[in-house]
mmCIF file of N, CA, C and O in Angstrom:
data_model
loop_
_atom_site.group_PDB
_atom_site.id
_atom_site.type_symbol
_atom_site.label_atom_id
_atom_site.label_comp_id
_atom_site.label_asym_id
_atom_site.label_seq_id
_atom_site.Cartn_x
_atom_site.Cartn_y
_atom_site.Cartn_z
ATOM 1 N N MET A 168 55.814 -130.655 11.969
ATOM 2 C CA MET A 168 55.711 -130.162 13.707
ATOM 3 C C MET A 168 56.042 -128.603 12.584
ATOM 4 O O MET A 168 56.551 -128.484 11.891
ATOM 5 N N VAL A 169 55.371 -127.937 13.620
ATOM 6 C CA VAL A 169 55.157 -126.283 13.427
ATOM 7 C C VAL A 169 55.737 -125.849 14.477
ATOM 8 O O VAL A 169 55.664 -126.046 16.305
ATOM 9 N N THR A 170 56.901 -124.677 14.390
ATOM 10 C CA THR A 170 57.564 -124.163 15.095
ATOM 11 C C THR A 170 56.974 -122.560 15.363
ATOM 12 O O THR A 170 56.539 -121.508 14.406
ATOM 13 N N VAL A 171 56.547 -121.995 16.262
ATOM 14 C CA VAL A 171 56.342 -120.711 16.546
ATOM 15 C C VAL A 171 57.271 -119.898 17.443
ATOM 16 O O VAL A 171 57.611 -120.242 18.414
ATOM 17 N N THR A 172 58.000 -118.473 17.062
ATOM 18 C CA THR A 172 58.983 -117.929 17.879
ATOM 19 C C THR A 172 58.196 -116.744 17.611
ATOM 20 O O THR A 172 57.904 -115.837 16.748
ATOM 21 N N ASN A 173 58.744 -115.809 19.024
ATOM 22 C CA ASN A 173 58.356 -114.019 19.365
ATOM 23 C C ASN A 173 59.214 -113.885 19.190
ATOM 24 O O ASN A 173 60.553 -114.098 20.178
ATOM 25 N N SER A 174 60.341 -113.303 18.130
ATOM 26 C CA SER A 174 62.187 -112.614 18.312
ATOM 27 C C SER A 174 61.715 -111.348 18.909
ATOM 28 O O SER A 174 62.459 -110.404 19.028
ATOM 29 N N GLY A 175 60.509 -110.563 19.165
ATOM 30 C CA GLY A 175 60.489 -109.598 20.271
ATOM 31 C C GLY A 175 60.633 -109.797 21.353
ATOM 32 O O GLY A 175 61.022 -110.118 22.034
ATOM 33 N N SER A 176 60.568 -108.164 21.981
ATOM 34 C CA SER A 176 60.892 -107.784 23.237
ATOM 35 C C SER A 176 59.665 -108.104 24.236
ATOM 36 O O SER A 176 59.681 -108.076 25.521
ATOM 37 N N GLU A 177 58.128 -107.941 23.977
ATOM 38 C CA GLU A 177 57.116 -108.143 24.493
ATOM 39 C C GLU A 177 56.501 -109.577 24.280
ATOM 40 O O GLU A 177 56.251 -110.361 23.280
ATOM 41 N N PRO A 178 55.628 -109.817 25.080
ATOM 42 C CA PRO A 178 54.722 -110.945 25.024
ATOM 43 C C PRO A 178 53.741 -111.113 23.820
ATOM 44 O O PRO A 178 53.277 -109.774 23.908
ATOM 45 N N ILE A 179 53.581 -111.807 22.981
ATOM 46 C CA ILE A 179 52.407 -112.246 22.237
ATOM 47 C C ILE A 179 50.881 -112.840 22.456
ATOM 48 O O ILE A 179 51.224 -113.790 22.765
ATOM 49 N N ARG A 180 50.066 -111.879 22.975
ATOM 50 C CA ARG A 180 49.040 -113.017 23.054
ATOM 51 C C ARG A 180 47.854 -112.949 22.149
ATOM 52 O O ARG A 180 47.870 -112.938 21.403
ATOM 53 N N ASN A 181 47.109 -114.530 22.337
ATOM 54 C CA ASN A 181 45.747 -114.876 21.870
ATOM 55 C C ASN A 181 46.482 -114.877 20.181
ATOM 56 O O ASN A 181 45.747 -114.547 19.254
ATOM 57 N N VAL A 182 47.288 -115.858 19.686
ATOM 58 C CA VAL A 182 47.672 -116.001 18.652
ATOM 59 C C VAL A 182 46.998 -117.109 17.768
ATOM 60 O O VAL A 182 46.767 -118.250 18.860
ATOM 61 N N ASP A 183 46.218 -117.548 17.151
ATOM 62 C CA ASP A 183 45.752 -118.550 16.358
ATOM 63 C C ASP A 183 46.599 -118.633 15.355
ATOM 64 O O ASP A 183 46.818 -118.746 14.427
ATOM 65 N N LEU A 184 46.821 -119.955 15.764
ATOM 66 C CA LEU A 184 47.740 -121.377 15.427
ATOM 67 C C LEU A 184 47.095 -122.344 13.937
ATOM 68 O O LEU A 184 45.861 -122.675 14.840
ATOM 69 N N SER A 185 47.668 -122.294 12.915
ATOM 70 C CA SER A 185 46.733 -123.166 12.196
ATOM 71 C C SER A 185 46.815 -124.069 10.982
ATOM 72 O O SER A 185 48.330 -123.517 10.384
ATOM 73 N N ALA A 186 46.757 -125.051 10.448
ATOM 74 C CA ALA A 186 47.387 -126.019 9.203
ATOM 75 C C ALA A 186 46.561 -126.030 8.285
ATOM 76 O O ALA A 186 45.666 -126.645 8.604
ATOM 77 N N ASN A 187 46.662 -125.645 7.284
ATOM 78 C CA ASN A 187 46.161 -125.743 5.970
ATOM 79 C C ASN A 187 46.375 -127.260 5.482
ATOM 80 O O ASN A 187 47.432 -127.280 4.634
ATOM 81 N N LEU A 188 45.556 -128.200 5.518
ATOM 82 C CA LEU A 188 46.203 -129.270 4.692
ATOM 83 C C LEU A 188 45.329 -129.909 3.337
ATOM 84 O O LEU A 188 43.943 -129.341 3.275
ATOM 85 N N THR A 189 45.539 -130.310 2.326
ATOM 86 C CA THR A 189 44.843 -130.047 1.085
ATOM 87 C C THR A 189 44.177 -131.313 1.312
ATOM 88 O O THR A 189 44.509 -132.250 2.293
ATOM 89 N N ASP A 190 43.332 -131.863 0.383
ATOM 90 C CA ASP A 190 42.743 -132.781 0.639
ATOM 91 C C ASP A 190 43.321 -133.871 0.460
ATOM 92 O O ASP A 190 42.435 -135.711 -0.009
ATOM 93 N N SER A 191 44.710 -133.922 0.328
ATOM 94 C CA SER A 191 45.151 -135.801 -0.132
ATOM 95 C C SER A 191 46.157 -135.371 1.604
ATOM 96 O O SER A 191 46.484 -136.963 1.592
ATOM 97 N N VAL A 192 45.497 -134.811 2.426
ATOM 98 C CA VAL A 192 46.459 -135.034 3.846
ATOM 99 C C VAL A 192 44.820 -135.353 4.649
ATOM 100 O O VAL A 192 44.426 -134.282 5.021
ATOM 101 N N THR A 193 45.293 -136.109 5.654
ATOM 102 C CA THR A 193 43.784 -136.747 6.672
ATOM 103 C C THR A 193 44.644 -135.695 7.986
ATOM 104 O O THR A 193 45.603 -136.388 8.802
ATOM 105 N N TYR A 194 43.601 -135.332 8.661
ATOM 106 C CA TYR A 194 44.028 -134.925 9.949
ATOM 107 C C TYR A 194 43.710 -135.420 11.018
ATOM 108 O O TYR A 194 42.987 -136.149 10.939
ATOM 109 N N MET A 195 44.647 -136.681 11.830
ATOM 110 C CA MET A 195 44.573 -137.614 13.092
ATOM 111 C C MET A 195 44.720 -136.550 14.263
ATOM 112 O O MET A 195 44.794 -137.829 14.962
ATOM 113 N N ASP A 196 44.058 -135.478 14.953
ATOM 114 C CA ASP A 196 44.268 -135.279 15.831
ATOM 115 C C ASP A 196 45.767 -135.233 16.536
ATOM 116 O O ASP A 196 46.713 -135.383 15.726
ATOM 117 N N ASP A 197 45.695 -135.518 18.060
ATOM 118 C CA ASP A 197 46.889 -135.530 18.998
ATOM 119 C C ASP A 197 47.857 -134.118 18.210
ATOM 120 O O ASP A 197 48.897 -135.044 18.406
ATOM 121 N N ILE A 198 47.562 -133.475 18.839
ATOM 122 C CA ILE A 198 48.213 -131.954 18.996
ATOM 123 C C ILE A 198 48.540 -131.755 19.697
ATOM 124 O O ILE A 198 48.031 -132.232 20.850
ATOM 125 N N LYS A 199 50.208 -131.902 20.318
ATOM 126 C CA LYS A 199 51.059 -131.370 21.120
ATOM 127 C C LYS A 199 51.825 -130.513 21.314
ATOM 128 O O LYS A 199 52.315 -130.207 19.896
ATOM 129 N N THR A 200 52.633 -129.626 22.414
ATOM 130 C CA THR A 200 52.763 -128.928 22.838
ATOM 131 C C THR A 200 54.650 -129.526 23.364
ATOM 132 O O THR A 200 53.916 -129.315 24.687
ATOM 133 N N GLU A 201 55.706 -129.625 23.457
ATOM 134 C CA GLU A 201 56.407 -130.043 24.424
ATOM 135 C C GLU A 201 56.441 -131.117 24.889
ATOM 136 O O GLU A 201 56.819 -131.268 26.114
ATOM 137 N N GLY A 202 55.104 -132.356 24.019
ATOM 138 C CA GLY A 202 54.943 -133.378 24.559
ATOM 139 C C GLY A 202 53.919 -133.760 25.233
ATOM 140 O O GLY A 202 53.262 -134.425 25.860
ATOM 141 N N LYS A 203 53.089 -132.139 25.709
ATOM 142 C CA LYS A 203 51.685 -132.083 26.291
ATOM 143 C C LYS A 203 50.638 -132.203 25.581
ATOM 144 O O LYS A 203 50.874 -131.324 24.677
ATOM 145 N N ALA A 204 49.605 -133.099 25.551
ATOM 146 C CA ALA A 204 48.588 -133.038 24.515
ATOM 147 C C ALA A 204 47.910 -131.782 24.764
ATOM 148 O O ALA A 204 47.630 -131.130 26.002
ATOM 149 N N ILE A 205 46.875 -131.144 23.865
ATOM 150 C CA ILE A 205 46.305 -129.851 23.742
ATOM 151 C C ILE A 205 45.117 -130.124 22.913
ATOM 152 O O ILE A 205 45.401 -130.706 22.108
ATOM 153 N N THR A 206 43.915 -129.735 23.216
ATOM 154 C CA THR A 206 42.797 -129.802 22.631
ATOM 155 C C THR A 206 42.794 -128.984 21.637
ATOM 156 O O THR A 206 42.798 -127.535 22.118
ATOM 157 N N GLY A 207 41.645 -129.452 20.925
ATOM 158 C CA GLY A 207 41.292 -127.923 19.390
ATOM 159 C C GLY A 207 41.716 -128.868 18.416
ATOM 160 O O GLY A 207 42.292 -130.226 18.551
ATOM 161 N N ASP A 208 41.794 -128.528 17.201
ATOM 162 C CA ASP A 208 41.882 -129.019 15.773
ATOM 163 C C ASP A 208 42.856 -127.972 15.044
ATOM 164 O O ASP A 208 42.189 -127.082 14.666
ATOM 165 N N ILE A 209 43.923 -128.238 14.531
ATOM 166 C CA ILE A 209 44.845 -127.169 14.356
ATOM 167 C C ILE A 209 44.122 -126.693 12.898
ATOM 168 O O ILE A 209 44.757 -125.916 12.320
ATOM 169 N N THR A 210 43.552 -127.958 11.957
ATOM 170 C CA THR A 210 42.787 -127.234 10.501
ATOM 171 C C THR A 210 41.944 -126.351 10.978
ATOM 172 O O THR A 210 41.704 -125.521 9.849
ATOM 173 N N LYS A 211 40.685 -125.919 11.855
ATOM 174 C CA LYS A 211 40.194 -124.958 12.179
ATOM 175 C C LYS A 211 40.515 -123.817 13.288
ATOM 176 O O LYS A 211 40.416 -122.915 13.044
ATOM 177 N N GLY A 212 42.242 -123.958 13.861
ATOM 178 C CA GLY A 212 43.068 -123.269 14.672
ATOM 179 C C GLY A 212 42.833 -123.103 15.948
ATOM 180 O O GLY A 212 41.361 -123.472 16.534
ATOM 181 N N ILE A 213 43.982 -123.043 16.866
ATOM 182 C CA ILE A 213 43.956 -122.879 17.954
ATOM 183 C C ILE A 213 44.293 -121.679 18.030
ATOM 184 O O ILE A 213 45.416 -121.324 17.718
ATOM 185 N N ILE A 214 44.280 -121.540 19.742
ATOM 186 C CA ILE A 214 44.483 -120.341 20.087
ATOM 187 C C ILE A 214 45.655 -120.483 21.138
ATOM 188 O O ILE A 214 45.069 -121.221 21.941
ATOM 189 N N LEU A 215 46.574 -119.779 21.059
ATOM 190 C CA LEU A 215 48.045 -120.130 21.821
ATOM 191 C C LEU A 215 47.474 -119.026 23.195
ATOM 192 O O LEU A 215 47.499 -117.345 22.249
ATOM 193 N N SER A 216 47.710 -119.034 24.059
ATOM 194 C CA SER A 216 47.128 -117.709 25.364
ATOM 195 C C SER A 216 48.639 -116.822 25.075
ATOM 196 O O SER A 216 48.062 -115.231 24.697
ATOM 197 N N GLN A 217 49.226 -117.235 25.278
ATOM 198 C CA GLN A 217 50.405 -116.285 25.371
ATOM 199 C C GLN A 217 52.251 -117.013 24.339
ATOM 200 O O GLN A 217 52.274 -118.185 25.032
ATOM 201 N N LEU A 218 52.719 -116.018 23.794
ATOM 202 C CA LEU A 218 54.120 -116.614 23.606
ATOM 203 C C LEU A 218 55.231 -115.914 24.266
ATOM 204 O O LEU A 218 55.200 -114.278 24.021
ATOM 205 N N LYS A 219 55.865 -115.972 25.279
ATOM 206 C CA LYS A 219 56.959 -115.085 25.693
ATOM 207 C C LYS A 219 57.882 -114.359 25.006
ATOM 208 O O LYS A 219 57.789 -115.048 23.508
ATOM 209 N N PRO A 220 58.522 -113.084 25.140
ATOM 210 C CA PRO A 220 59.252 -112.479 24.570
ATOM 211 C C PRO A 220 60.405 -113.822 24.658
ATOM 212 O O PRO A 220 61.051 -114.523 25.038
ATOM 213 N N ASN A 221 61.351 -113.349 23.179
ATOM 214 C CA ASN A 221 62.116 -114.332 23.013
ATOM 215 C C ASN A 221 61.965 -115.624 23.043
ATOM 216 O O ASN A 221 63.018 -116.477 23.461
ATOM 217 N N ALA A 222 60.971 -116.060 22.772
ATOM 218 C CA ALA A 222 60.856 -117.940 22.962
ATOM 219 C C ALA A 222 59.933 -118.437 21.946
ATOM 220 O O ALA A 222 59.628 -118.057 20.673
ATOM 221 N N THR A 223 60.385 -119.775 21.455
ATOM 222 C CA THR A 223 60.083 -120.567 20.682
ATOM 223 C C THR A 223 59.298 -121.950 21.285
ATOM 224 O O THR A 223 59.555 -122.160 21.979
ATOM 225 N N GLN A 224 58.380 -122.166 20.846
ATOM 226 C CA GLN A 224 57.308 -123.043 20.402
ATOM 227 C C GLN A 224 57.153 -124.066 19.839
ATOM 228 O O GLN A 224 56.487 -123.939 18.638
ATOM 229 N N ASN A 225 57.085 -125.402 19.897
ATOM 230 C CA ASN A 225 56.993 -126.188 18.852
ATOM 231 C C ASN A 225 55.952 -127.133 19.177
ATOM 232 O O ASN A 225 55.234 -127.097 20.172
ATOM 233 N N TYR A 226 54.934 -127.109 18.145
ATOM 234 C CA TYR A 226 53.677 -128.150 17.858
ATOM 235 C C TYR A 226 53.838 -129.234 16.744
ATOM 236 O O TYR A 226 54.518 -128.921 15.836
ATOM 237 N N THR A 227 53.076 -130.388 17.521
ATOM 238 C CA THR A 227 53.331 -132.020 16.250
ATOM 239 C C THR A 227 52.217 -131.766 16.262
ATOM 240 O O THR A 227 51.014 -131.823 17.545
ATOM 241 N N PHE A 228 51.637 -132.575 15.190
ATOM 242 C CA PHE A 228 50.132 -133.027 15.066
ATOM 243 C C PHE A 228 50.090 -134.211 14.172
ATOM 244 O O PHE A 228 51.048 -134.618 13.311
ATOM 245 N N LYS A 229 49.090 -135.499 13.941
ATOM 246 C CA LYS A 229 49.243 -135.894 13.125
ATOM 247 C C LYS A 229 48.200 -136.306 12.264
ATOM 248 O O LYS A 229 47.676 -135.623 12.566
ATOM 249 N N ALA A 230 48.812 -136.965 10.902
ATOM 250 C CA ALA A 230 47.990 -136.536 9.728
ATOM 251 C C ALA A 230 48.619 -137.622 8.721
ATOM 252 O O ALA A 230 50.120 -138.342 8.924
ATOM 253 N N LYS A 231 47.723 -138.582 8.092
ATOM 254 C CA LYS A 231 48.080 -138.942 6.988
ATOM 255 C C LYS A 231 47.392 -138.401 5.729
ATOM 256 O O LYS A 231 46.848 -138.330 5.309
ATOM 257 N N THR A 232 48.771 -139.189 4.957
ATOM 258 C CA THR A 232 48.325 -138.581 3.030
ATOM 259 C C THR A 232 47.489 -139.987 2.409
ATOM 260 O O THR A 232 47.417 -141.351 3.117
ATOM 261 N N ASN A 233 46.509 -139.445 2.044
ATOM 262 C CA ASN A 233 45.490 -140.145 1.568
ATOM 263 C C ASN A 233 45.741 -140.856 0.150
ATOM 264 O O ASN A 233 46.499 -140.074 -0.290
ATOM 265 N N LYS A 234 45.302 -142.160 0.106
ATOM 266 C CA LYS A 234 45.281 -143.340 -1.276
ATOM 267 C C LYS A 234 45.250 -142.257 -2.594
ATOM 268 O O LYS A 234 44.476 -141.435 -2.647
ATOM 269 N N VAL A 235 46.385 -142.077 -3.376
ATOM 270 C CA VAL A 235 46.356 -140.962 -5.131
ATOM 271 C C VAL A 235 46.012 -142.214 -5.593
ATOM 272 O O VAL A 235 47.231 -142.903 -5.818
ATOM 273 N N SER A 236 45.786 -141.893 -7.048
ATOM 274 C CA SER A 236 46.173 -142.465 -8.287
ATOM 275 C C SER A 236 47.331 -142.346 -8.792
ATOM 276 O O SER A 236 47.853 -143.086 -9.400
ATOM 277 N N GLU A 237 47.436 -141.065 -8.629
ATOM 278 C CA GLU A 237 49.335 -140.705 -9.215
ATOM 279 C C GLU A 237 49.842 -140.340 -8.934
ATOM 280 O O GLU A 237 49.116 -139.165 -7.397
ATOM 281 N N PRO A 238 51.577 -139.946 -8.117
ATOM 282 C CA PRO A 238 51.701 -139.091 -7.664
ATOM 283 C C PRO A 238 52.117 -137.627 -7.805
ATOM 284 O O PRO A 238 51.433 -137.067 -8.786
ATOM 285 N N LYS A 239 51.480 -137.090 -6.738
ATOM 286 C CA LYS A 239 51.418 -135.420 -6.803
ATOM 287 C C LYS A 239 51.814 -134.701 -5.544
ATOM 288 O O LYS A 239 52.338 -135.558 -4.559
ATOM 289 N N GLN A 240 52.498 -133.544 -5.560
ATOM 290 C CA GLN A 240 52.694 -132.504 -4.719
ATOM 291 C C GLN A 240 51.840 -132.242 -3.987
ATOM 292 O O GLN A 240 50.862 -131.686 -4.032
ATOM 293 N N ILE A 241 52.476 -132.538 -2.575
ATOM 294 C CA ILE A 241 51.003 -132.090 -1.589
ATOM 295 C C ILE A 241 51.996 -130.932 -0.615
ATOM 296 O O ILE A 241 53.111 -130.744 -0.682
ATOM 297 N N THR A 242 51.409 -130.050 -0.184
ATOM 298 C CA THR A 242 52.157 -128.697 0.404
ATOM 299 C C THR A 242 50.873 -128.165 1.442
ATOM 300 O O THR A 242 49.687 -128.653 1.734
ATOM 301 N N VAL A 243 51.359 -128.365 2.827
ATOM 302 C CA VAL A 243 50.836 -127.371 3.593
ATOM 303 C C VAL A 243 51.188 -126.713 3.844
ATOM 304 O O VAL A 243 52.560 -126.429 3.967
ATOM 305 N N THR A 244 50.383 -125.981 4.689
ATOM 306 C CA THR A 244 50.824 -124.303 5.025
ATOM 307 C C THR A 244 50.511 -124.016 6.682
ATOM 308 O O THR A 244 49.057 -124.455 6.869
ATOM 309 N N ALA A 245 51.351 -123.652 7.111
ATOM 310 C CA ALA A 245 51.029 -123.391 8.721
ATOM 311 C C ALA A 245 51.038 -121.888 8.394
ATOM 312 O O ALA A 245 51.897 -121.265 8.368
ATOM 313 N N GLN A 246 50.041 -121.400 9.402
ATOM 314 C CA GLN A 246 50.071 -119.779 9.987
ATOM 315 C C GLN A 246 49.828 -119.519 11.585
ATOM 316 O O GLN A 246 48.781 -120.426 12.008
ATOM 317 N N ALA A 247 50.347 -118.690 11.517
ATOM 318 C CA ALA A 247 50.401 -118.122 13.031
ATOM 319 C C ALA A 247 49.869 -116.393 12.724
ATOM 320 O O ALA A 247 50.527 -115.802 12.624
ATOM 321 N N GLU A 248 49.402 -116.185 13.902
ATOM 322 C CA GLU A 248 48.566 -114.574 13.312
ATOM 323 C C GLU A 248 47.643 -114.440 14.893
ATOM 324 O O GLU A 248 47.355 -114.841 15.195
ATOM 325 N N ASN A 249 48.125 -112.885 14.982
ATOM 326 C CA ASN A 249 46.802 -112.087 16.395
ATOM 327 C C ASN A 249 46.496 -110.640 15.775
ATOM 328 O O ASN A 249 46.685 -110.780 14.434
ATOM 329 N N ASN A 250 45.936 -109.573 16.136
ATOM 330 C CA ASN A 250 45.535 -108.442 16.070
ATOM 331 C C ASN A 250 46.879 -107.845 15.185
ATOM 332 O O ASN A 250 46.530 -106.839 14.308
ATOM 333 N N SER A 251 47.592 -107.999 15.947
ATOM 334 C CA SER A 251 49.060 -107.649 15.040
ATOM 335 C C SER A 251 50.228 -108.076 14.412
ATOM 336 O O SER A 251 50.669 -107.378 13.623
ATOM 337 N N TYR A 252 50.267 -109.405 14.316
ATOM 338 C CA TYR A 252 51.096 -110.055 13.630
ATOM 339 C C TYR A 252 50.428 -111.311 13.016
ATOM 340 O O TYR A 252 49.363 -111.872 13.458
ATOM 341 N N SER A 253 51.355 -111.403 11.939
ATOM 342 C CA SER A 253 50.324 -112.563 10.739
ATOM 343 C C SER A 253 52.107 -113.420 9.949
ATOM 344 O O SER A 253 52.765 -112.193 9.681
ATOM 345 N N ASP A 254 51.916 -114.075 10.007
ATOM 346 C CA ASP A 254 53.142 -114.961 9.627
ATOM 347 C C ASP A 254 52.756 -116.591 8.779
ATOM 348 O O ASP A 254 52.118 -117.202 9.692
ATOM 349 N N SER A 255 53.422 -116.774 7.787
ATOM 350 C CA SER A 255 52.927 -118.275 7.396
ATOM 351 C C SER A 255 54.012 -119.016 6.692
ATOM 352 O O SER A 255 55.173 -118.156 6.128
ATOM 353 N N ASP A 256 54.265 -120.522 6.377
ATOM 354 C CA ASP A 256 55.320 -120.667 5.770
ATOM 355 C C ASP A 256 54.996 -122.434 5.432
ATOM 356 O O ASP A 256 53.367 -122.686 6.054
ATOM 357 N N SER A 257 55.218 -123.135 3.944
ATOM 358 C CA SER A 257 54.872 -124.010 3.349
ATOM 359 C C SER A 257 55.668 -124.976 3.134
ATOM 360 O O SER A 257 56.949 -124.178 2.955
ATOM 361 N N VAL A 258 55.412 -125.830 3.177
ATOM 362 C CA VAL A 258 56.413 -127.335 2.844
ATOM 363 C C VAL A 258 55.698 -128.166 1.757
ATOM 364 O O VAL A 258 54.230 -128.076 2.311
#
């Protein structure tokens, strides 16, 4: 799950939300927000038209880990940005 929050007093428009998956993870589509399906590919970026002031929006998508020959750490990074703001987080 990716959570995007606008803590400001003005709406944020045209936010590009993306997730960078390593080669150990395969994106399986099925991106949703608040239970509603969204078209697009989060690994290529989806445009969020507007996030209201002091609002939080959750996005979920399905992915699967690929078979590996030995255990290794997997990092997934999500990024939200527009012309004025940018933020990212990794897990």
